[in-house]
Coordinates of C-alpha atoms in Angstrom, one line a residue:
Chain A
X399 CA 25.5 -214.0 -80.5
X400 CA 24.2 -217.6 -80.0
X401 CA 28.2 -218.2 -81.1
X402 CA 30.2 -216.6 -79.2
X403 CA 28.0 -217.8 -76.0
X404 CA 28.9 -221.0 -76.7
X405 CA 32.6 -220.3 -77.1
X406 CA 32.7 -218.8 -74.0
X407 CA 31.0 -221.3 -71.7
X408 CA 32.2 -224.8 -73.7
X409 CA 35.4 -226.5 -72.2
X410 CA 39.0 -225.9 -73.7
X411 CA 39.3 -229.9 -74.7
X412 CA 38.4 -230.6 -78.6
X413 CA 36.4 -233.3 -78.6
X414 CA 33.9 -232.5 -75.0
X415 CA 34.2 -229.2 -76.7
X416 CA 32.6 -229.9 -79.9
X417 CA 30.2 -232.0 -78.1
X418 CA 28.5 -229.5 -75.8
X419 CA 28.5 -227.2 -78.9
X420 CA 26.7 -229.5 -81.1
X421 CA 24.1 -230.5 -77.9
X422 CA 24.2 -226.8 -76.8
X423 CA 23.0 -225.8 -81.0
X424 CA 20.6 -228.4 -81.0
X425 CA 19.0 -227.2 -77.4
X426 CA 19.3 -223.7 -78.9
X427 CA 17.5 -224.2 -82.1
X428 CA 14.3 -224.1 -80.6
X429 CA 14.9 -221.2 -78.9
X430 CA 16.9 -219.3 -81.4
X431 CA 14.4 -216.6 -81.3
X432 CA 14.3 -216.0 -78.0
X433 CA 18.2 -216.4 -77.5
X434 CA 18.6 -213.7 -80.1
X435 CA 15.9 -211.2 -78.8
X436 CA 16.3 -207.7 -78.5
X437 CA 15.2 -206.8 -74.5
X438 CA 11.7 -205.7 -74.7
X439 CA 11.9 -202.2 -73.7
X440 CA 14.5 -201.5 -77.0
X441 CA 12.7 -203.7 -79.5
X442 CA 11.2 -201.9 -82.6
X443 CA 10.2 -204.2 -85.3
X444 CA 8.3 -206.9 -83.6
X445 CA 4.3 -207.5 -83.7
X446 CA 4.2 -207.3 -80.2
X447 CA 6.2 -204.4 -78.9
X448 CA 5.6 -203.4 -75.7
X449 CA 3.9 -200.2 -75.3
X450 CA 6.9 -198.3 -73.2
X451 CA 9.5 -200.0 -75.4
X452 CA 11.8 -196.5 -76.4
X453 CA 12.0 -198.6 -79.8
X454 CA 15.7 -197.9 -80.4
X455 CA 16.5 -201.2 -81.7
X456 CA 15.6 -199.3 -85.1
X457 CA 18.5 -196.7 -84.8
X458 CA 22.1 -197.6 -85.5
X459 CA 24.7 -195.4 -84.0
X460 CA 26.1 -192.3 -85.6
X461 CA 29.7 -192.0 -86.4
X462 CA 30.6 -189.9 -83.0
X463 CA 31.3 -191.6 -79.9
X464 CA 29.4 -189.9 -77.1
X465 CA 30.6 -190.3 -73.6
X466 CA 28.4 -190.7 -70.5
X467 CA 29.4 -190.6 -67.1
X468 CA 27.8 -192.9 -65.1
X469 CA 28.3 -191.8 -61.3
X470 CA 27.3 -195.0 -59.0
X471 CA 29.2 -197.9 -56.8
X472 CA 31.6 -198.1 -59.3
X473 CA 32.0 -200.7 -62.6
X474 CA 33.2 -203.9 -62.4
X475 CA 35.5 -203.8 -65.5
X476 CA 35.9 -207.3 -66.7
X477 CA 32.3 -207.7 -66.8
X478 CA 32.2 -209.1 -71.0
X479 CA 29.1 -206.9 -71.5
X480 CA 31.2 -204.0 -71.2
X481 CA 34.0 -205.3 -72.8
X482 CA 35.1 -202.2 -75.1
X483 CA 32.7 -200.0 -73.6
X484 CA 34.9 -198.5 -70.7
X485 CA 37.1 -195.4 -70.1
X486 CA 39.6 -194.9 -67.6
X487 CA 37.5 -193.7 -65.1
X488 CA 37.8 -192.5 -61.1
X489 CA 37.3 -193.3 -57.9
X490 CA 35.8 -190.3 -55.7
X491 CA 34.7 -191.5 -52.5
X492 CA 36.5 -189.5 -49.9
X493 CA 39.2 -190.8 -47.4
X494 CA 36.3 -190.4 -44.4
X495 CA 34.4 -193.5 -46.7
X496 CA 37.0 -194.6 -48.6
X497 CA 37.9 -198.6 -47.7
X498 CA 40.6 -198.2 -50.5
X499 CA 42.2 -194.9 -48.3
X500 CA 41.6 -192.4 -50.8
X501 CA 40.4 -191.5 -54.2
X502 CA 42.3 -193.3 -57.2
X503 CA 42.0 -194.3 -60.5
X504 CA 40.5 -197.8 -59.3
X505 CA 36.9 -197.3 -60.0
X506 CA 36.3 -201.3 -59.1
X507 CA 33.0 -201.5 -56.4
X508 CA 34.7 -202.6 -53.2
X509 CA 35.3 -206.4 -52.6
X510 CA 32.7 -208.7 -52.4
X511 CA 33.4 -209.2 -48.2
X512 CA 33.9 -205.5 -47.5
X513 CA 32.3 -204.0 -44.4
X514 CA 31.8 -200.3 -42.9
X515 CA 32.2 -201.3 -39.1
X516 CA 28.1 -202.0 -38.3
X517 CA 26.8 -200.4 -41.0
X518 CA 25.2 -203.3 -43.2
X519 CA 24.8 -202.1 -47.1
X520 CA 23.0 -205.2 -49.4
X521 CA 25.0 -207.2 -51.5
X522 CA 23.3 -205.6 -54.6
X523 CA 24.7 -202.4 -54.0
X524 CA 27.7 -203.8 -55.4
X525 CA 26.8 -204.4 -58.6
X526 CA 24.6 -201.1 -59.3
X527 CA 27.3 -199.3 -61.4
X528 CA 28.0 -202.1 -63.8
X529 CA 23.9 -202.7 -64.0
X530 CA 23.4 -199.2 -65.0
X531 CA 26.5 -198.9 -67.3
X532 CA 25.2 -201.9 -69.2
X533 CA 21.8 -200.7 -69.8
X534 CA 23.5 -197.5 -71.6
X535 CA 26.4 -199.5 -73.2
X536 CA 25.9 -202.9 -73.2
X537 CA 27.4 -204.8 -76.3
X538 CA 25.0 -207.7 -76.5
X539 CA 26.5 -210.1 -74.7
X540 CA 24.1 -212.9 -73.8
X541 CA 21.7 -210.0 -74.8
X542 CA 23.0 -207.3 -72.4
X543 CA 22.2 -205.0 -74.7
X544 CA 22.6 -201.1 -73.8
X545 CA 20.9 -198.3 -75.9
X546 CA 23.9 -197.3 -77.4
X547 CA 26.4 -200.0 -77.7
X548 CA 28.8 -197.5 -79.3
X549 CA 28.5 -195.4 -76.2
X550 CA 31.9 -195.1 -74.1
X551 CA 30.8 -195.1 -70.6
X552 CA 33.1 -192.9 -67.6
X553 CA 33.0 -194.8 -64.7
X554 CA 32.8 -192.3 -61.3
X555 CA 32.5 -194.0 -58.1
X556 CA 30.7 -192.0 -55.4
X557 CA 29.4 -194.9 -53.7
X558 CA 31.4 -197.1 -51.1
X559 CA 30.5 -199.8 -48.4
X560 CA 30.3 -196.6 -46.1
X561 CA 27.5 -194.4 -48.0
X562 CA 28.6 -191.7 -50.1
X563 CA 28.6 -188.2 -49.3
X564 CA 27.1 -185.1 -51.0
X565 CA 30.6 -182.8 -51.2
X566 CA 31.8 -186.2 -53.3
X567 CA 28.9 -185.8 -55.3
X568 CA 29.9 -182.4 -56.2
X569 CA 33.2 -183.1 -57.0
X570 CA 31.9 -186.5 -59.3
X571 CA 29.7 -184.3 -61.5
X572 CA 32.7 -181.4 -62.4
X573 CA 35.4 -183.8 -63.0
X574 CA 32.7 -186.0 -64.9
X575 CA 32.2 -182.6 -67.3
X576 CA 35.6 -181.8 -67.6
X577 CA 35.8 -179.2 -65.3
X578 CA 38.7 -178.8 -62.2
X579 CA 39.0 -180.8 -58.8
X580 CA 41.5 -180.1 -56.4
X581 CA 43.8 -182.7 -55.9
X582 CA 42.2 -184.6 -58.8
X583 CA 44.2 -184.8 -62.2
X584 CA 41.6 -183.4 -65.1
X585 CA 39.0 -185.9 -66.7
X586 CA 40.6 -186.5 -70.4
X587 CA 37.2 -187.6 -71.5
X588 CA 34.6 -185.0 -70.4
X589 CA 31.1 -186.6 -70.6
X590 CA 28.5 -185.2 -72.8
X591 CA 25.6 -187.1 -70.6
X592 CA 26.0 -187.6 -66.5
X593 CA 24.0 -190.2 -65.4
X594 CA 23.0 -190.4 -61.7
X595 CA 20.9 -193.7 -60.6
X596 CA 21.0 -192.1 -57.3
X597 CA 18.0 -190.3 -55.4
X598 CA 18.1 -188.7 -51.5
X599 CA 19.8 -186.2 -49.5
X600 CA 17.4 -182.9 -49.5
X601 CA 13.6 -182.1 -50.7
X602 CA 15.2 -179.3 -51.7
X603 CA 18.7 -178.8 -53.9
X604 CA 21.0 -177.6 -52.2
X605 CA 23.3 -174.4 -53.6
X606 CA 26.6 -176.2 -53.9
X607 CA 24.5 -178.9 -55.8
X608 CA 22.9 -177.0 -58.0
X609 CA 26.3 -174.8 -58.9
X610 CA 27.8 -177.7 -59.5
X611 CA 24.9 -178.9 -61.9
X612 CA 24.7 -175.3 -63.7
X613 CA 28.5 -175.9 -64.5
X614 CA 28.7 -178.5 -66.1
X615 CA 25.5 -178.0 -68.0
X616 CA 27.2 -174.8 -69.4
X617 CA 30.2 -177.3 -70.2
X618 CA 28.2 -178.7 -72.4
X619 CA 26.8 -182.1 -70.5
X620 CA 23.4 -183.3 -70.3
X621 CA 22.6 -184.1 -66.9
X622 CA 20.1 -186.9 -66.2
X623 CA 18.8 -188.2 -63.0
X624 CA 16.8 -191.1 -61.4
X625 CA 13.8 -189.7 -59.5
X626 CA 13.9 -192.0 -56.9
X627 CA 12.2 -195.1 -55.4
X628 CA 10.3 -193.1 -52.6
X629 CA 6.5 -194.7 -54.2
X630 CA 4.8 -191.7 -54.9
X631 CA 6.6 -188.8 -52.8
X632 CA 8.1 -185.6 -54.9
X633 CA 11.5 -185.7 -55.9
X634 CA 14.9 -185.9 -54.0
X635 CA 18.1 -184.8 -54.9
X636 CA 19.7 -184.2 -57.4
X637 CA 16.2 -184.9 -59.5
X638 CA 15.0 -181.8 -58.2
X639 CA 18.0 -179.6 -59.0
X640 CA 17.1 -177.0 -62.4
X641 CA 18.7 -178.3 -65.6
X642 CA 18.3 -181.8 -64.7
X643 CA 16.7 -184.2 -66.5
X644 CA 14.8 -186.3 -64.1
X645 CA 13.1 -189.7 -64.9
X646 CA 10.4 -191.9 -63.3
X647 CA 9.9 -195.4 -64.2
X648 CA 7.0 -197.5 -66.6
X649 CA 5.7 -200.9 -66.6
X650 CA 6.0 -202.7 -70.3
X651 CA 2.5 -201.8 -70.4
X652 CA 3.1 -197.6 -70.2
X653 CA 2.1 -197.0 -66.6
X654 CA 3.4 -195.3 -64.2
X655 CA 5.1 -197.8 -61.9
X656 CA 4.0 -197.5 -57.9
X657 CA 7.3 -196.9 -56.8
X658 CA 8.2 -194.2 -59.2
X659 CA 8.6 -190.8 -57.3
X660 CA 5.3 -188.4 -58.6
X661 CA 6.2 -185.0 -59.4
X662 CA 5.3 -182.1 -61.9
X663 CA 8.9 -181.6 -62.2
X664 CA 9.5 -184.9 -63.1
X665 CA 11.1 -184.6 -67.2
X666 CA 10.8 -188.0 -68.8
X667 CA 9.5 -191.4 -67.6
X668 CA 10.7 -194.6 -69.8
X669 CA 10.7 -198.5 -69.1
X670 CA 12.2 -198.7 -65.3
X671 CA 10.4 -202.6 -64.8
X672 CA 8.2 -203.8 -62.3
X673 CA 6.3 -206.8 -60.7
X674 CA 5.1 -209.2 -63.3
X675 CA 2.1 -208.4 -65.6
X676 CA -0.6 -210.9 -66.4
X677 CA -0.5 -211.0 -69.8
X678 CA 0.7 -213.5 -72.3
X679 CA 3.8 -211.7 -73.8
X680 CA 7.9 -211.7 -73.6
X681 CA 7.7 -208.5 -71.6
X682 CA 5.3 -210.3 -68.9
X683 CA 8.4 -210.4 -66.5
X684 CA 8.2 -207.3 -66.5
X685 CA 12.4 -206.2 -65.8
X686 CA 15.3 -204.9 -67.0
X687 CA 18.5 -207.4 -68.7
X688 CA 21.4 -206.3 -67.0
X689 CA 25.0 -207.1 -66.8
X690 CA 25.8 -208.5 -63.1
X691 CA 26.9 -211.1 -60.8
X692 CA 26.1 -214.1 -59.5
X693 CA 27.7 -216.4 -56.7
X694 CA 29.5 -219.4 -58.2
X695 CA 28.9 -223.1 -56.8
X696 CA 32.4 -223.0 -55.1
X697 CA 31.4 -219.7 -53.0
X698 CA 32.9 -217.4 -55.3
X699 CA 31.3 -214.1 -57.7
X700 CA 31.1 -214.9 -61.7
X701 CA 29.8 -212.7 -64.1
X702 CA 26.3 -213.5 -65.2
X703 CA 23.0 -211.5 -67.3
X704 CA 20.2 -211.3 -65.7
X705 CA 16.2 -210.1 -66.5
X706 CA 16.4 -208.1 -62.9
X707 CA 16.5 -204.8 -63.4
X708 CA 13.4 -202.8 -61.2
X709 CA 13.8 -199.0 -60.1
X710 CA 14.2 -195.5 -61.5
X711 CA 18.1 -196.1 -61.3
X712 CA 17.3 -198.6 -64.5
X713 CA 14.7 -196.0 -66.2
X714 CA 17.6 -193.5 -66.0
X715 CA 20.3 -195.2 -68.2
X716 CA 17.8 -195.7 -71.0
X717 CA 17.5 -192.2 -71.7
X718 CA 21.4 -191.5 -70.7
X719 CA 21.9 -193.9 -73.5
X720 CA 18.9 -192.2 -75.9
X721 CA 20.7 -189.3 -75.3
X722 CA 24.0 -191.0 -76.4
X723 CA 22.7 -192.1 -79.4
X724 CA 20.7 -188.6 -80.2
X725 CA 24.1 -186.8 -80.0
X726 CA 26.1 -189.4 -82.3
X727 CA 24.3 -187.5 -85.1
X728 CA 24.3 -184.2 -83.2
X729 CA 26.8 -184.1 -81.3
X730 CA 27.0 -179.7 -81.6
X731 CA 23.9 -180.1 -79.8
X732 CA 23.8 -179.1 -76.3
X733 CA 21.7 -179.5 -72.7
X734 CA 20.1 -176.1 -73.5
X735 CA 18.6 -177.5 -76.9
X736 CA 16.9 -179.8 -75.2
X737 CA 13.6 -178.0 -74.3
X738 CA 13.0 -177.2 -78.2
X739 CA 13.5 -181.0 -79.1
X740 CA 11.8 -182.7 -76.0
X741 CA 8.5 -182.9 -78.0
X742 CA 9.8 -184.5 -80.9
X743 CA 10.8 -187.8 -79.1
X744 CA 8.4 -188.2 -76.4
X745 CA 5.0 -190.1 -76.1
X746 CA 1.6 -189.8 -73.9
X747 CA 1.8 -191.7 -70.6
X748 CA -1.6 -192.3 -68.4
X749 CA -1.9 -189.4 -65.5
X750 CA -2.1 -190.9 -62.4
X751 CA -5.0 -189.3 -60.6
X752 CA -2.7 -188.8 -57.3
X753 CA -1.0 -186.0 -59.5
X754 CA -3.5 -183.6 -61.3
X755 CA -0.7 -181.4 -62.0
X756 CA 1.6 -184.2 -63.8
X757 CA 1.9 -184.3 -67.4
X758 CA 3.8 -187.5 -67.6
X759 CA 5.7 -188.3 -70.7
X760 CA 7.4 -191.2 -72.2
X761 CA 9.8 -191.6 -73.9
X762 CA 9.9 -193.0 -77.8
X763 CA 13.2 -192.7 -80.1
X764 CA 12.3 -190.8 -83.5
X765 CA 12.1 -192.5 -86.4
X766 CA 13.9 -189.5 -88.4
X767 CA 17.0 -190.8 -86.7
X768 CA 18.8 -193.4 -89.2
X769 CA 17.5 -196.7 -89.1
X770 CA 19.6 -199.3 -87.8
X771 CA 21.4 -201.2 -90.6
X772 CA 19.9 -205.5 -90.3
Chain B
X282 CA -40.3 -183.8 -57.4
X283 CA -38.7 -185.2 -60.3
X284 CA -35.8 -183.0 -60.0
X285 CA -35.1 -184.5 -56.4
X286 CA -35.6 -188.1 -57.2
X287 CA -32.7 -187.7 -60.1
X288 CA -30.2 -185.4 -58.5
X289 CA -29.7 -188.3 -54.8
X290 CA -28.9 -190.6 -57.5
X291 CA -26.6 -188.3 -59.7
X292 CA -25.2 -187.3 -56.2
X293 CA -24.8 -190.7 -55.2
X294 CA -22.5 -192.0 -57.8
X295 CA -20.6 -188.7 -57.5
X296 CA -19.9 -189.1 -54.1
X297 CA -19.2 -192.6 -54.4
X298 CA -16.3 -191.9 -57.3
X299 CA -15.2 -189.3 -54.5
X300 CA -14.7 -191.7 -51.9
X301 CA -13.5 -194.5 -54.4
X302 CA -10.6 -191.3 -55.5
X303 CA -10.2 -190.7 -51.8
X304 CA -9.5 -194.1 -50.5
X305 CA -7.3 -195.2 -53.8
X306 CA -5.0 -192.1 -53.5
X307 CA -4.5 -192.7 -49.7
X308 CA -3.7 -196.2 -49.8
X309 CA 0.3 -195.4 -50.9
X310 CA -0.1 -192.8 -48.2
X311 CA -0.4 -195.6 -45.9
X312 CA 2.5 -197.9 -46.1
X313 CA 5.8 -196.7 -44.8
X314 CA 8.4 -198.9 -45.3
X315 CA 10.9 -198.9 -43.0
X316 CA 14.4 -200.7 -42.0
X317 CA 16.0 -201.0 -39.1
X318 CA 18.9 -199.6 -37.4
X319 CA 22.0 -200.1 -36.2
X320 CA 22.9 -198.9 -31.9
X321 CA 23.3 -195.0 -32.4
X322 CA 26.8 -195.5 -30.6
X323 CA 28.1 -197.5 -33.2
X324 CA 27.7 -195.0 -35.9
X325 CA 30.0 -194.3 -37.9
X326 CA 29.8 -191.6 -39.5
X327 CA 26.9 -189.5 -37.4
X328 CA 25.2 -186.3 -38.5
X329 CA 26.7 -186.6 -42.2
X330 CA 23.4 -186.5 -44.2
X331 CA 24.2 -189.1 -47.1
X332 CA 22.7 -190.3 -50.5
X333 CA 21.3 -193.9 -50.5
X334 CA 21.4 -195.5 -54.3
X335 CA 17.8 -195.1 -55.0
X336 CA 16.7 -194.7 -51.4
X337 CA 14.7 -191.3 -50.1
X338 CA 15.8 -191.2 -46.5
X339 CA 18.1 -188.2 -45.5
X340 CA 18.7 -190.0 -42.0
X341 CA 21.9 -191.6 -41.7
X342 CA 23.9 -194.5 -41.9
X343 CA 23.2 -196.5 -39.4
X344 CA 19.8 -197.1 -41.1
X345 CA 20.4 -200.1 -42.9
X346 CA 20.6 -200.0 -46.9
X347 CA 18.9 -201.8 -49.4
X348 CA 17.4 -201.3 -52.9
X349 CA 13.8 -201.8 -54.4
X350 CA 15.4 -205.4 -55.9
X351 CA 15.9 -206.2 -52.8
X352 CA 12.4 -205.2 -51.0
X353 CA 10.4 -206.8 -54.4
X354 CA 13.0 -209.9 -53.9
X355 CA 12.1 -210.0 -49.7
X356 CA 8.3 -210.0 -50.1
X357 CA 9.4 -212.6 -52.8
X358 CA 10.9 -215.1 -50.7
X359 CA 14.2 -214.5 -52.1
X360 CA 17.2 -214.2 -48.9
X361 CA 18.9 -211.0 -49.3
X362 CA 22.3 -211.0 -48.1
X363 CA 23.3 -208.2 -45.9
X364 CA 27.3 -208.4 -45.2
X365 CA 27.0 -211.8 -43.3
X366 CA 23.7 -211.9 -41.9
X367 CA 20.2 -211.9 -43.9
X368 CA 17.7 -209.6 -44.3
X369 CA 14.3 -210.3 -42.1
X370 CA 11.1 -209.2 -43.5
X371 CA 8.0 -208.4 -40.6
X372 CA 4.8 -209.4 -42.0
X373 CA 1.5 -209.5 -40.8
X374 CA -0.6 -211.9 -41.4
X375 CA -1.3 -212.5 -45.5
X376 CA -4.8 -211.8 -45.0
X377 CA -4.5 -209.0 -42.8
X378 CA -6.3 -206.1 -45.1
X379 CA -2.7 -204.2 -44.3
X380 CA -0.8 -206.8 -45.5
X381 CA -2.9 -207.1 -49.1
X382 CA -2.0 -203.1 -49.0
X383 CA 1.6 -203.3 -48.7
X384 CA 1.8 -206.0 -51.3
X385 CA -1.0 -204.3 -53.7
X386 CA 1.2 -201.3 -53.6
X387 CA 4.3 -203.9 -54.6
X388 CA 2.2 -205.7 -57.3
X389 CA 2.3 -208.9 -55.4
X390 CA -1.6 -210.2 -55.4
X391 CA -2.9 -212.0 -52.2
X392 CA -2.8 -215.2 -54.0
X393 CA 1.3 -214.9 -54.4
X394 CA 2.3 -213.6 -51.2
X395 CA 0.8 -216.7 -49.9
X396 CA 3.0 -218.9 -51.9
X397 CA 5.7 -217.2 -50.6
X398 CA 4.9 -217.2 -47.1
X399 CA 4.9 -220.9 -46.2
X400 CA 7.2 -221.1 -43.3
X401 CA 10.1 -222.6 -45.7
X402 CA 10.5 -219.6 -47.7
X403 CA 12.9 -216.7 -47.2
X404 CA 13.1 -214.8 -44.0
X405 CA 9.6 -213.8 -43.3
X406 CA 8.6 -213.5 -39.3
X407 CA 5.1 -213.0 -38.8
X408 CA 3.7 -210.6 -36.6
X409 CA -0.3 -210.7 -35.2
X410 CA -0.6 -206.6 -35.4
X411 CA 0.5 -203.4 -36.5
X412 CA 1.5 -202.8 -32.9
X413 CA 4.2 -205.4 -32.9
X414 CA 6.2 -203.9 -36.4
X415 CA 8.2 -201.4 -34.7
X416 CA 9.9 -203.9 -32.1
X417 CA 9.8 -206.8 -34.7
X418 CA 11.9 -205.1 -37.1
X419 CA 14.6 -203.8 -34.3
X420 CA 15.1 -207.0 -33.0
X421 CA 15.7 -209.0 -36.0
X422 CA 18.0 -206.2 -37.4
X423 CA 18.7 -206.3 -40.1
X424 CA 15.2 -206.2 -41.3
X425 CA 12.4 -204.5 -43.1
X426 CA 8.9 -203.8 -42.5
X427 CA 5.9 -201.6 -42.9
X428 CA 4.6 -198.5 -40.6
X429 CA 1.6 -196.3 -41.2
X430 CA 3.2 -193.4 -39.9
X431 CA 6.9 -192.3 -41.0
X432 CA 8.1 -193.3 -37.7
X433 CA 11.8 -192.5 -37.1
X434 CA 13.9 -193.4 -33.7
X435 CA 17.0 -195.5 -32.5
X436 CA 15.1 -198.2 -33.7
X437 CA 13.6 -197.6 -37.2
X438 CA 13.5 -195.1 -40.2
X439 CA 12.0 -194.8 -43.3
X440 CA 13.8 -196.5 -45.9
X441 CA 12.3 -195.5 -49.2

C-alpha cells in the first residue's frame, strides 16, 4: 500500500522521483504502522479494537461477486479507491430535477459549480455517493478500505443539485433489483443488496414505497437503509418501510450516537462515527475513512481520503458491505433468511433510557465465516 | 417512626433519579435545529415533498440543505460552502446554558466551542437571546441555528 502511494504522488522525472521516494520511505518508516492500518471500525486482530469495530478485517471474500446498489448523488468514477469496483450504473433523477435533461447512463454527481436556481445544496452533497460506495467497496487505497473490497458496487443516482423526488426513488430501487422501468433499458446487474444513505419524506411509508420495496425483496435483494440523522426522533422513510433493514449509528466506543434516529423498529446499529472521544486510542477521532474530494491549490477538485465520515448514511454501507461479504459464501441465501440468521452476527449495544422499548443491536461479523488469508 | 425516617430518604433519591431521567431525556427534546430558507416565490419546485440525504424534514426545497458533516464541521469552525456563498451559524452566547445544550447534544464540550468561537473562526454570529434566532438565521441565509420549538414559516424549518 505504502508503494503504490508513493508511485502515485512522486513526479514523472527519475532522479526528483527517486528522491521523494527515498525521503517519502524514510518519513514513512516511522509511521508504517499507522500508514498500513486497517480503519478502526473493520480491524479484528489488534489489542486494542474498538468495541463497535464489525471486525471483518478477519474475513476474506468468498469466490462470488455480490453486487450492491448504492442509490445516492451519484459516484464519481475515477475516484482510485473505486478503481475496479464500479458497474455501469444509472442516472434516475427525473427531467423536472435533472441539470443533465434526463435520465442517462451518466451516473457522475453534477459538476462541482452546478446550481438549482435559489435553492442552495452544500458542497458535500456532492461527494455522498462516492463516500458511501467506498465504505462498502473500497480497495485500500491510501486505506479507503470498504468491507468487501470484492464487492461490485451499482451506482443509481437519485440525487441532483435540485433534491430528489420520491416517484425516482421508486423507480431507483426496481431497476436496482432487476426488475422493469418504463423508458429505462433493464439493469444487467441486478443488486443483491440496495443500499440507501438517505432518510425523509413520510413518518409513515408510503404504499408505492413500500410495493416497490416488497418487489424487489421477492427478487431476491436485501434492502438496507440509513435511519436518519433526525437526533433521537423515530424513523423516516424508507427506514420505516417492512422488509427493510434499517440502521442507526455507534461511537467506536458502542453507544448509541446522539444523532442516530431512536426506534424499536430500528434492525441493526454499527460504527456510523461521531465527535471525538477522550480516550487515548487510534479510534479517538472518532469517524469514518472515506473516498472523497478536496479542492486543489489552483481552485480545482482532486481526489483525496479522508477520516470524515459522521452519520447513519456511513453506518449503512458497513452492513450493505457485511451483507456483501455474507453472501460471497451464500450467495442462495435470500432477504427472507435474514430473520433466522440475525442473531448469529449481532452484538449487545447499551439501551438508551429515552427508548425502553429499544433492543438495540450491533453488529459483529462471525467468526465461522473464513478467515481472511495474511 | 422508624419506618418514616427511612422511607423520605428512600423517596428522596427516587425522586431525584426521576427528575435526573426527566431532565436528561428532555434535553434532545429541546434543540431544534433549523436552516433557513429561501423567498417562497423563488421556489422551485413547490409542494413536491422531497428526500434530503440524511435530513428528516418533509418541507421543501427551498429549505436549505446540508448534512450532519456539515452542522458538526459549522459548530467546528470549519466554512461550509453553500453554492457561492457560506454557511452562517447563529449562536448564543458560549456560556448561555442553551448553547452548552446544543453543543452537549453535538459532543462539543464548553471548553471547545470556545476555541472555536473567537471572532476569527468560521462563520459564527452571535446572538444575546433565544428571541433573536429566528430573524438571525433568515437574514444571514444561508444559515443554521437552534429553536426550542419546531418552528416552520417563510423564514425557517427544521432541518434535521
Amino acid at each position: 500500500m505504502v508503494q503504490t502511494h508513493l508511485i502515485f504522488y512522486a513526479p514523472q522525472k527519475g532522479a526528483l522521483r527517486l528522491l521523494c521516494q527515498l525521503l517519502a520511505a524514510a518519513l514513512l518508516s516511522t509511521h508504517e504502522a499507522y500508514a498500513d492500518a486497517l480503519p478502526w471500525y473493520l480491524e479484528a486482530d489488534k489489542q486494542d479494537v474498538a468495541p463497535a469495530s464489525i471486525h471483518s478485517a478477519a474475513v476474506t471474500p468468498g469466490t462470488t461477486p455480490i453486487t450492491v446498489a448504492v442509490i445516492d448523488s451519484g459516484v464519481l468514477a475515477e475516484h482510485p479507491a473505486l478503481k475496479g469496483a464500479l458497474l455501469p450504473g444509472y442516472d434516475m433523477v427525473g427531467a423536472q430535477r435533472n441539470l443533465r435533461g434526463d435520465r442517462s447512463t451518466n451516473f457522475a454527481p453534477d459538476a462541482r459549480d452546478a446550481t438549482c436556481g435559489q435553492k442552495l445544496v452544500s458542497s458535500s452533497f456532492r461527494t455522498h455517493g462516492t463516500e458511501v460506495a467506498s465504505l462498502i467497496a473500497g480497495n485500500g487505497y491510501d486505506n479507503a478500505w470498504g468491507v468487501n473490497p470484492k464487492a461490485k458496487v451499482l451506482p443509481v443516482r437519485i440525487f441532483s443539485t435540485c433534491g430528489m423526488s420520491p416517484d425516482d426513488m421508486v423507480d431507483a430501487i426496481r431497476w436496482s433489483a432487476g426488475l422493469p422501468v418504463r423508458g429505462v433499458p433493464t439493469n444487467p446487474y441486478p443488486a443483491k443488496v440496495i443500499n440507501i444513505s438517505i432518510a425523509g419524506g413520510a413518518t409513515q411509508c408510503r404504499s408505492d414505497l413500500q410495493r416497490a420495496i416488497h418487489t424487489a425483496i421477492q427478487a431476491g435483494a436485501f434492502v438496507v437503509a440509513a435511519a436518519g440523522n433526525n437526533f433521537q426522533r423515530p424513523l423516516a422513510e424508507p427506514a420505516n418501510c417492512e422488509g427493510v433493514i434499517s440502521v442507526g449509528a455507534l461511537s467506536a466506543e458502542n453507544k448509541i450516537e446522539n444523532y442516530s434516529a431512536l426506534d424499536p423498529r430500528t434492525t441493526i446499529y454499527t460504527a456510523g462515527g461521531g465527535p471525538n472521544l477522550t480516550v487515548n486510542h487510534q479510534w479517538a477521532k472518532n469517524k469514518l475513512r472515506v473516498a472523497t474530494t478536496e479542492s486543489s491549490f489552483g481552485g480545482g477538485e482532486q481526489f483525496t481520503v479522508a477520516d470524515k465520515g459522521i452519520g447513519t448514511s456511513f453506518a449503512a454501507p458497513l452492513v450493505s458491505g457485511f451483507l456483501s461479504l455474507w453472501l460471497s459464501y451464500r450467495p442462495n441465501v435470500g432477504p427472507q433468511d435474514w430473520v433466522s440468521y440475525v442473531d448469529s452476527f449481532v452484538r449487545e449495544v447499551p439501551r438508551l433510557e429515552k427508548c425502553v422499548d429499544c433492543n438495540p443491536r450491533g453488529l459483529v461479523v462471525p467468526e465461522n465465516i473464513v478467515r481472511r488469508s495474511k | 417512626m422508624k419506618k418514616l425516617t427511612h422511607f423520605p430518604r428512600h423517596l428522596q433519591i427516587f425522586v431525584s433519579l426521576l427528575l435526573a431521567l426527566i431532565a436528561h431525556s428532555s434535553r434532545a427534546d429541546a434543540i431544534v435545529w433549523s436552516c433557513s430558507r429561501s423567498e417562497p416565490k423563488q421556489t422551485t419546485f413547490e409542494g413536491i415533498k422531497a428526500f434530503r440525504i440524511e435530513n428528516l424534514t418533509t418541507k421543501d426545497t427551498d429549505t436549505i440543505s446540508i448534512t450532519l458533516l456539515d452542522l458538526y464541521g459549522a459548530y467546528g469552525g470549519e466554512v461550509i460552502q453553500m453554492g457561492k456563498n457560506h454557511l452562517s451559524v447563529c449562536s448564543l452566547p458560549p456560556k448561555d446554558p442553551l448553547q452548552i445544550t446544543a453543543m452537549e447534544l453535538l459532543g462539543y464540550t464548553p471548553e471547545e466551542f470556545l476555541k472555536v468561537s473567537q471572532p476569527s473562526k468560521g462563520a459564527l454570529i452571535f446572538i444575546p437571546s433565544i428571541h433573536q434566532m429566528q430573524k438571525c438565521i433568515h437574514e444571514n441565509h444561508p444559515a443554521i441555528g437552534f429553536l426550542k420549538n419546531v418552528v416552520e414559516n417563510e423564514r425557517v424549518a427544521p432541518c434535521f
